[in-house]
Short mmCIF file of C-alpha atoms and ligand atoms in Angstrom, two decimals:
data_model
loop_
_atom_site.label_atom_id
_atom_site.label_comp_id
_atom_site.label_asym_id
_atom_site.label_seq_id
_atom_site.Cartn_x
_atom_site.Cartn_y
_atom_site.Cartn_z
CA MET A 1 170.05 133.14 123.04
CA ASN A 2 167.77 133.52 119.96
CA ALA A 3 165.12 130.75 120.18
CA ASN A 4 166.02 129.73 116.64
CA VAL A 5 169.67 129.01 117.56
CA HIS A 6 170.55 125.45 118.57
CA GLU A 7 173.65 123.58 119.62
CA VAL A 8 173.82 120.09 118.16
CA ALA A 9 176.40 117.35 118.34
CA VAL A 10 177.96 115.84 115.23
CA ARG A 11 177.14 112.14 114.89
CA ASP A 12 179.46 111.40 111.99
CA VAL A 13 181.79 113.02 109.46
CA ILE A 14 182.01 111.28 106.09
CA ALA A 15 184.72 112.12 103.54
CA GLU A 16 182.90 112.33 100.18
CA THR A 17 185.75 113.47 97.92
CA SER A 18 189.23 114.82 98.65
CA ASP A 19 187.73 118.27 99.26
CA SER A 20 184.23 117.66 100.62
CA VAL A 21 182.70 116.15 103.74
CA THR A 22 179.23 115.26 104.91
CA ILE A 23 178.50 116.28 108.50
CA VAL A 24 175.70 114.20 110.05
CA LEU A 25 173.96 115.78 113.01
CA ASP A 26 172.76 114.04 116.13
CA ILE A 27 169.38 115.59 116.95
CA PRO A 28 168.16 114.68 120.45
CA ASP A 29 164.52 113.60 120.77
CA HIS A 30 163.42 116.87 122.42
CA MET A 31 164.71 118.87 119.41
CA THR A 32 163.29 116.82 116.52
CA HIS A 33 160.44 119.29 116.05
CA GLU A 34 162.85 122.23 115.58
CA PHE A 35 164.78 120.24 112.98
CA GLU A 36 161.86 119.17 110.81
CA TYR A 37 162.74 120.19 107.27
CA SER A 38 161.74 119.89 103.62
CA CYS A 39 164.06 118.62 100.92
CA GLY A 40 166.03 121.49 99.37
CA GLN A 41 166.28 123.53 102.60
CA PHE A 42 169.49 124.57 104.34
CA LEU A 43 171.00 125.10 107.78
CA THR A 44 172.86 128.23 108.80
CA VAL A 45 176.03 127.35 110.70
CA ARG A 46 178.06 129.50 113.10
CA ILE A 47 181.79 129.26 112.49
CA PRO A 48 184.06 130.73 115.18
CA SER A 49 186.48 133.45 114.07
CA SER A 50 189.25 135.01 116.12
CA THR A 51 188.85 138.31 114.26
CA THR A 52 185.07 138.78 114.17
CA GLY A 53 183.83 136.38 116.89
CA SER A 54 182.02 134.31 114.31
CA VAL A 55 180.79 134.16 110.73
CA ALA A 56 177.56 132.59 109.49
CA ARG A 57 177.33 130.34 106.43
CA CYS A 58 174.41 128.48 104.85
CA TYR A 59 174.77 124.78 103.95
CA SER A 60 172.02 122.86 102.17
CA LEU A 61 170.81 119.65 103.73
CA SER A 62 171.99 116.76 101.56
CA SER A 63 169.90 114.29 103.56
CA SER A 64 166.29 113.45 102.81
CA PRO A 65 163.60 113.93 105.47
CA SER A 66 161.87 110.79 104.17
CA ARG A 67 164.89 108.47 103.87
CA ASP A 68 167.58 109.55 106.30
CA SER A 69 167.24 109.28 110.05
CA SER A 70 169.53 112.25 110.78
CA PRO A 71 169.89 115.58 108.98
CA ALA A 72 173.22 116.09 107.22
CA ILE A 73 174.99 118.89 105.39
CA THR A 74 177.76 118.49 102.83
CA VAL A 75 180.53 121.09 102.69
CA LYS A 76 183.00 121.51 99.85
CA ARG A 77 186.20 123.47 100.38
CA THR A 78 186.18 126.85 98.62
CA ALA A 79 189.67 127.94 97.55
CA ALA A 80 190.87 130.48 100.14
CA GLY A 81 187.43 130.38 101.78
CA TYR A 82 187.29 130.75 105.54
CA ALA A 83 184.29 128.75 106.78
CA SER A 84 184.29 125.80 104.40
CA ASN A 85 187.95 125.05 105.15
CA TRP A 86 187.43 125.52 108.88
CA LEU A 87 184.55 123.02 108.86
CA CYS A 88 186.48 120.48 106.75
CA ASP A 89 189.57 120.80 108.97
CA ASN A 90 188.02 120.95 112.42
CA ILE A 91 184.71 119.11 112.63
CA ILE A 92 184.92 115.56 113.97
CA THR A 93 182.43 113.13 115.47
CA GLY A 94 181.32 114.60 118.81
CA SER A 95 181.98 118.25 117.82
CA VAL A 96 179.17 120.63 118.67
CA LEU A 97 177.84 122.95 115.97
CA THR A 98 175.78 126.07 116.55
CA VAL A 99 173.09 126.25 113.87
CA LEU A 100 169.81 127.91 113.03
CA ALA A 101 166.77 125.76 112.37
CA PRO A 102 166.28 124.69 108.72
CA SER A 103 164.92 127.27 106.31
CA GLY A 104 164.75 128.09 102.60
CA THR A 105 162.34 128.05 99.68
CA PHE A 106 164.20 125.85 97.16
CA VAL A 107 161.59 123.18 97.76
CA PRO A 108 159.32 121.35 95.29
CA SER A 109 155.64 122.23 95.71
CA THR A 110 154.74 118.58 95.11
CA LEU A 111 156.66 115.30 95.08
CA ASN A 112 154.47 113.88 92.33
CA GLN A 113 155.78 115.77 89.32
CA ASP A 114 158.57 114.78 86.96
CA VAL A 115 161.61 116.88 87.84
CA LEU A 116 164.84 117.80 86.11
CA LEU A 117 167.54 118.45 88.72
CA CYS A 118 170.71 120.19 87.49
CA ALA A 119 173.81 120.60 89.62
CA ALA A 120 177.49 121.39 89.35
CA GLY A 121 180.06 120.76 92.10
CA SER A 122 178.73 121.34 95.62
CA GLY A 123 175.39 122.37 94.07
CA ILE A 124 174.51 118.69 94.31
CA THR A 125 173.58 118.93 98.01
CA PRO A 126 169.98 120.27 97.79
CA ILE A 127 169.58 118.35 94.50
CA MET A 128 170.49 115.09 96.26
CA SER A 129 167.97 115.81 99.00
CA ILE A 130 165.22 116.59 96.47
CA ALA A 131 166.05 113.52 94.34
CA LYS A 132 165.97 111.12 97.30
CA THR A 133 162.77 112.63 98.67
CA VAL A 134 160.86 112.62 95.36
CA LEU A 135 161.92 109.02 94.77
CA ALA A 136 161.00 107.89 98.29
CA GLY A 137 157.83 109.90 98.83
CA GLY A 138 156.45 110.77 95.40
CA GLU A 139 155.62 109.25 92.05
CA GLY A 140 157.48 111.48 89.61
CA ALA A 141 160.42 110.64 87.38
CA VAL A 142 163.73 112.23 88.32
CA THR A 143 166.53 113.25 85.95
CA VAL A 144 169.77 114.44 87.56
CA LEU A 145 172.25 116.28 85.34
CA TYR A 146 175.45 116.69 87.31
CA ALA A 147 178.56 118.55 86.07
CA ASN A 148 182.02 118.11 87.60
CA GLN A 149 185.63 118.59 86.65
CA ASN A 150 186.39 114.86 86.66
CA ARG A 151 185.21 111.55 88.15
CA ALA A 152 187.17 112.04 91.38
CA SER A 153 185.32 115.28 92.12
CA VAL A 154 181.83 113.76 91.82
CA ILE A 155 180.22 114.07 95.26
CA PHE A 156 177.76 111.21 96.00
CA ASP A 157 178.96 109.23 92.96
CA ARG A 158 178.34 105.88 94.68
CA GLN A 159 175.03 106.96 96.28
CA LEU A 160 173.68 108.21 92.94
CA ALA A 161 174.60 104.91 91.27
CA GLU A 162 172.88 103.00 94.09
CA LEU A 163 169.76 105.11 93.73
CA GLU A 164 169.71 104.41 89.98
CA ARG A 165 169.80 100.67 90.73
CA GLU A 166 167.03 101.09 93.33
CA TYR A 167 164.77 103.15 91.00
CA PRO A 168 165.68 101.97 87.46
CA GLN A 169 162.34 103.12 86.00
CA ARG A 170 162.26 106.53 87.66
CA LEU A 171 165.81 107.86 87.98
CA ASP A 172 168.33 108.82 85.31
CA VAL A 173 171.67 110.31 86.32
CA VAL A 174 173.62 112.06 83.58
CA HIS A 175 177.20 113.00 84.48
CA TRP A 176 178.97 115.77 82.61
CA LEU A 177 182.72 115.57 83.20
CA VAL A 178 184.54 118.68 82.02
CA GLU A 179 187.82 116.77 81.54
CA GLU A 180 186.05 114.53 79.01
CA LYS A 181 183.48 116.82 77.37
CA GLY A 182 184.73 120.37 78.01
CA VAL A 183 182.89 123.16 79.81
CA PRO A 184 179.14 122.67 79.25
CA THR A 185 177.64 125.25 76.91
CA ALA A 186 173.97 126.11 76.56
CA ALA A 187 173.79 124.40 73.16
CA ALA A 188 175.35 121.18 74.44
CA LEU A 189 173.19 121.18 77.56
CA ALA A 190 170.07 121.74 75.44
CA ASP A 191 170.92 118.56 73.52
CA VAL A 192 171.10 116.61 76.80
CA VAL A 193 168.04 117.92 78.63
CA GLY A 194 165.97 118.14 75.44
CA SER A 195 165.64 114.35 75.40
CA TYR A 196 163.83 114.24 78.76
CA THR A 197 160.31 115.22 79.73
CA PHE A 198 159.77 117.04 83.01
CA ASP A 199 157.54 119.53 84.77
CA ASP A 200 159.71 121.60 87.13
CA VAL A 201 163.44 122.23 87.03
CA PHE A 202 165.76 122.85 90.00
CA VAL A 203 169.23 124.26 89.34
CA CYS A 204 172.12 124.73 91.76
CA GLY A 205 175.78 125.42 91.01
CA PRO A 206 178.18 128.19 90.06
CA ALA A 207 176.58 131.20 88.35
CA GLY A 208 178.13 130.38 84.95
CA PHE A 209 176.67 126.86 84.98
CA MET A 210 173.23 128.08 86.07
CA ASP A 211 173.21 130.71 83.32
CA GLU A 212 174.09 128.13 80.64
CA ILE A 213 171.41 125.73 81.88
CA GLU A 214 168.81 128.49 81.89
CA LYS A 215 169.72 129.48 78.33
CA ALA A 216 169.52 125.82 77.32
CA LEU A 217 166.08 125.42 78.90
CA LEU A 218 164.80 128.61 77.30
CA SER A 219 166.05 127.42 73.92
CA ILE A 220 163.99 124.23 74.16
CA GLY A 221 160.87 126.14 75.22
CA VAL A 222 160.85 125.62 78.99
CA ALA A 223 158.99 128.53 80.61
CA GLU A 224 161.09 130.59 83.04
CA GLN A 225 158.54 130.10 85.84
CA ARG A 226 159.23 126.37 85.83
CA VAL A 227 162.91 126.89 86.66
CA ARG A 228 164.00 127.38 90.29
CA ARG A 229 167.57 128.32 91.14
CA GLU A 230 169.49 128.20 94.42
CA THR A 231 172.35 130.67 94.53
CA TYR A 232 175.28 129.87 96.79
CA ARG A 233 177.09 132.76 98.37
CA SER A 234 178.55 133.67 101.72
CA LEU A 235 176.41 135.76 104.03
CA ASP A 236 177.61 139.28 104.77
CA SER A 237 175.35 139.51 107.81
CA ASN A 238 175.58 137.34 110.93
CA PRO A 239 172.33 136.22 112.55
CA PHE A 240 174.32 134.71 115.46
CA GLU A 241 175.63 138.05 116.66
CA SER A 242 173.25 139.78 119.04
CA VAL A 243 170.79 142.00 117.23
CA ALA A 244 170.87 145.66 118.20
CA ALA A 245 168.26 146.65 120.78
CA PRO A 246 165.00 147.85 119.27
CA GLN A 247 165.36 151.46 118.26
CA ALA A 248 162.84 154.14 117.45
CA ARG A 249 163.25 155.06 113.77
CA PRO A 250 162.36 158.59 112.80
CA THR A 251 158.79 158.76 111.56
CA THR A 252 157.30 161.66 109.68
CA GLY A 253 153.77 162.74 110.60
CA ASN A 254 152.33 160.86 107.65
CA ALA A 255 154.22 157.53 107.80
CA PRO A 256 152.21 154.70 106.23
CA VAL A 257 150.12 152.65 108.64
CA LEU A 258 151.04 148.98 108.86
CA ALA A 259 148.62 146.36 110.11
CA VAL A 260 150.37 143.04 110.59
CA GLU A 261 149.16 139.60 111.57
CA ILE A 262 151.86 137.36 113.00
CA ASP A 263 151.74 134.31 115.31
CA GLY A 264 147.96 134.78 115.68
CA GLN A 265 148.34 138.37 116.93
CA ASN A 266 147.49 141.67 115.24
CA HIS A 267 149.55 144.84 115.53
CA THR A 268 149.16 148.34 114.08
CA LEU A 269 152.36 150.34 113.61
CA ALA A 270 153.79 153.36 111.83
CA TRP A 271 156.02 152.25 108.93
CA PRO A 272 158.66 154.91 108.19
CA LYS A 273 159.13 155.19 104.43
CA GLY A 274 162.83 154.22 104.21
CA SER A 275 162.63 151.29 106.67
CA THR A 276 162.23 147.67 105.72
CA LEU A 277 159.28 145.74 107.11
CA LEU A 278 161.60 143.46 109.08
CA ASP A 279 163.37 146.39 110.76
CA VAL A 280 160.05 147.98 111.72
CA LEU A 281 158.82 144.74 113.26
CA LEU A 282 162.05 144.07 115.18
CA ASP A 283 162.24 147.70 116.33
CA ASN A 284 158.77 147.30 117.78
CA GLY A 285 159.77 144.16 119.68
CA ILE A 286 157.87 141.80 117.36
CA ASP A 287 159.59 138.43 117.00
CA ALA A 288 159.54 138.19 113.18
CA PRO A 289 161.38 135.23 111.61
CA TYR A 290 164.58 135.93 109.65
CA VAL A 291 168.04 134.54 108.92
CA CYS A 292 170.06 136.27 106.22
CA ARG A 293 168.48 139.73 105.82
CA GLU A 294 169.91 139.59 102.26
CA SER A 295 166.92 138.17 100.31
CA ILE A 296 168.45 134.73 99.78
CA CYS A 297 166.99 132.50 102.49
CA GLY A 298 163.25 133.21 102.32
CA THR A 299 162.79 132.81 106.09
CA CYS A 300 160.99 136.17 106.46
CA VAL A 301 158.48 135.44 103.70
CA CYS A 302 154.97 136.90 104.21
CA SER A 303 152.01 138.20 102.15
CA VAL A 304 150.83 141.66 101.24
CA ARG A 305 147.07 141.40 101.73
CA LYS A 306 146.25 145.09 101.25
CA GLY A 307 148.13 148.12 99.95
CA ARG A 308 151.27 148.47 97.89
CA THR A 309 154.88 147.67 98.73
CA ARG A 310 158.09 147.17 96.79
CA MET A 311 161.09 144.90 97.30
CA LEU A 312 164.72 145.95 97.00
CA MET A 313 165.84 142.39 96.08
CA HIS A 314 163.91 139.15 95.80
CA ASP A 315 166.36 136.32 95.11
CA ALA A 316 164.42 133.74 97.14
CA LEU A 317 161.10 134.29 95.32
CA THR A 318 159.75 133.20 91.96
CA ASP A 319 157.79 135.51 89.66
CA ASP A 320 154.67 133.50 90.53
CA ASP A 321 155.26 134.12 94.26
CA ILE A 322 155.59 137.85 93.64
CA GLU A 323 152.47 137.96 91.49
CA MET A 324 150.54 136.33 94.34
CA GLY A 325 151.63 139.08 96.77
CA VAL A 326 154.35 137.09 98.52
CA THR A 327 157.13 139.33 99.82
CA LEU A 328 160.36 139.20 101.85
CA ALA A 329 160.10 141.27 105.02
CA CYS A 330 163.84 142.05 104.98
CA GLN A 331 163.52 143.72 101.56
CA THR A 332 160.05 145.29 101.67
CA LEU A 333 159.42 149.03 101.72
CA PRO A 334 155.99 150.74 101.91
CA GLU A 335 154.48 152.39 98.82
CA SER A 336 150.90 153.18 99.89
CA ASP A 337 149.43 154.78 103.03
CA GLU A 338 147.72 151.70 104.45
CA ILE A 339 149.20 148.23 104.24
CA PHE A 340 148.13 144.88 105.67
CA ILE A 341 150.76 142.13 105.91
CA ALA A 342 150.16 138.57 107.10
CA PHE A 343 152.88 136.06 108.06
CA ASP A 344 150.89 133.18 106.60
CA GLN A 345 153.43 131.30 104.44
C1 FAD B 1 171.34 128.75 100.54
C2 FAD B 1 172.80 128.35 100.46
C3 FAD B 1 173.13 127.01 100.50
C4 FAD B 1 174.48 126.64 100.42
N1 FAD B 1 174.77 125.31 100.46
C5 FAD B 1 176.06 124.90 100.38
C6 FAD B 1 176.40 123.52 100.42
O1 FAD B 1 175.52 122.65 100.54
N2 FAD B 1 177.70 123.15 100.34
C7 FAD B 1 178.70 124.09 100.21
O2 FAD B 1 179.89 123.69 100.17
N3 FAD B 1 178.41 125.41 100.14
C8 FAD B 1 177.13 125.84 100.25
N4 FAD B 1 176.83 127.18 100.23
C9 FAD B 1 177.93 128.16 100.14
C10 FAD B 1 178.46 128.46 101.56
O3 FAD B 1 177.48 129.12 102.32
C11 FAD B 1 179.70 129.35 101.53
O4 FAD B 1 179.44 130.48 100.75
C12 FAD B 1 180.93 128.61 101.00
O5 FAD B 1 181.23 127.50 101.82
C13 FAD B 1 182.15 129.54 100.98
O6 FAD B 1 182.34 130.05 102.27
P1 FAD B 1 183.80 130.30 102.86
O7 FAD B 1 183.65 131.00 104.17
O8 FAD B 1 184.61 129.05 102.82
O9 FAD B 1 184.42 131.25 101.80
P2 FAD B 1 184.58 132.83 101.98
O10 FAD B 1 185.60 133.13 103.01
O11 FAD B 1 183.24 133.44 102.13
O12 FAD B 1 185.18 133.17 100.58
C14 FAD B 1 184.47 132.92 99.39
C15 FAD B 1 185.32 133.39 98.22
O13 FAD B 1 185.47 134.80 98.30
C16 FAD B 1 186.85 135.12 98.36
N5 FAD B 1 186.98 136.20 99.35
C17 FAD B 1 186.78 136.13 100.68
N6 FAD B 1 186.98 137.33 101.26
C18 FAD B 1 187.34 138.15 100.26
C19 FAD B 1 187.68 139.53 100.20
N7 FAD B 1 187.68 140.29 101.29
N8 FAD B 1 187.98 140.04 98.99
C20 FAD B 1 187.98 139.30 97.88
N9 FAD B 1 187.66 137.99 97.86
C21 FAD B 1 187.35 137.44 99.03
C22 FAD B 1 187.58 133.88 98.82
O14 FAD B 1 188.91 133.83 98.33
C23 FAD B 1 186.73 132.79 98.22
O15 FAD B 1 187.09 132.53 96.89
C24 FAD B 1 175.49 127.61 100.31
C25 FAD B 1 175.13 128.96 100.28
C26 FAD B 1 173.81 129.33 100.35
C27 FAD B 1 173.43 130.79 100.33
#
């Protein structure tokens, strides 16, 4: 079994709303190291399927590494969705889940800045983790803007109110209920967020909500680089299914030369022009880290130290990351003849 794959028991299942549950994991002492995580990261869960064997889905950790003794994910049913409904219907205390170790890059670089955290629906899960962690471990002020259809669909309603009582000087929670105020538009959102001061912004929710928030932020002069977004979608790939045996990819006589530093070891390889960096490494038996292979998780992040490369997609990276030479191995193709990559992130 892949060393990154773990089987963990479920300690508790908490009904949050009529269509969402929090699943608390029971991590045994000998596995605590594998389950160390940062606020904003996610777990990838294997869900059995009678047609395909299994599917893989990412779920953000709603727990805080500094406040909560056990990691937890919160799953909201997606209409006609396979995995979310399976988890909500089948997981009980004592169930065993197959998961990959935490990963993801939707993580604040410091806990000491003022943050604006914007969520809609199940997008609250990484936002809750970040809010609790900044409040517990940092000094910054936290504003949570949280949009939902109505009061009954507010996940963590009670916990957010309790946090506000615990941190009256540092936390403001602003609820936007569509049944009362209508669908939030950029102009209306700008009015709300414009009255707060903050450094970085974290946004998670349906695409339409994230687009409106981004327009709102732009309209009040917030630089794009200060806004991080986490995009929810179902994985097409399945990191739990066995990976094909390493295969020799066709190389032309003048394939670029790749020097790579990973896990303290150096390798020199031919990098066929149409192959991604991750494929080349795996084909050569090098145990490179990865989860989604679709640019969303950021697990295969590394740095281009010499030479030129290009990425097909880069959802998990910010413009600043890219400017600093950070790249996603699963999306990186060679552009120059000699390239040096380091897995140093
Ligand atoms: C980093 C990350 C973090 C996430 N965190 C969370 C979280 O904390 N909580 C949470 O609830 N979710 C989270 N998600 C989303 C989650 O991974 C799943 O995408 C979500 O639960 C839906 O999965 P599903 O299997 O239930 O739905 P799916 O079966 O994948 O279906 C999704 C939608 O597509 C439609 N669909 C499915 N198959 C087809 C088809 N063949 N043709 C047309 N339409 C189709 C379905 O009707 C449904 O509307 C996260 C995603 C990512 C990437």
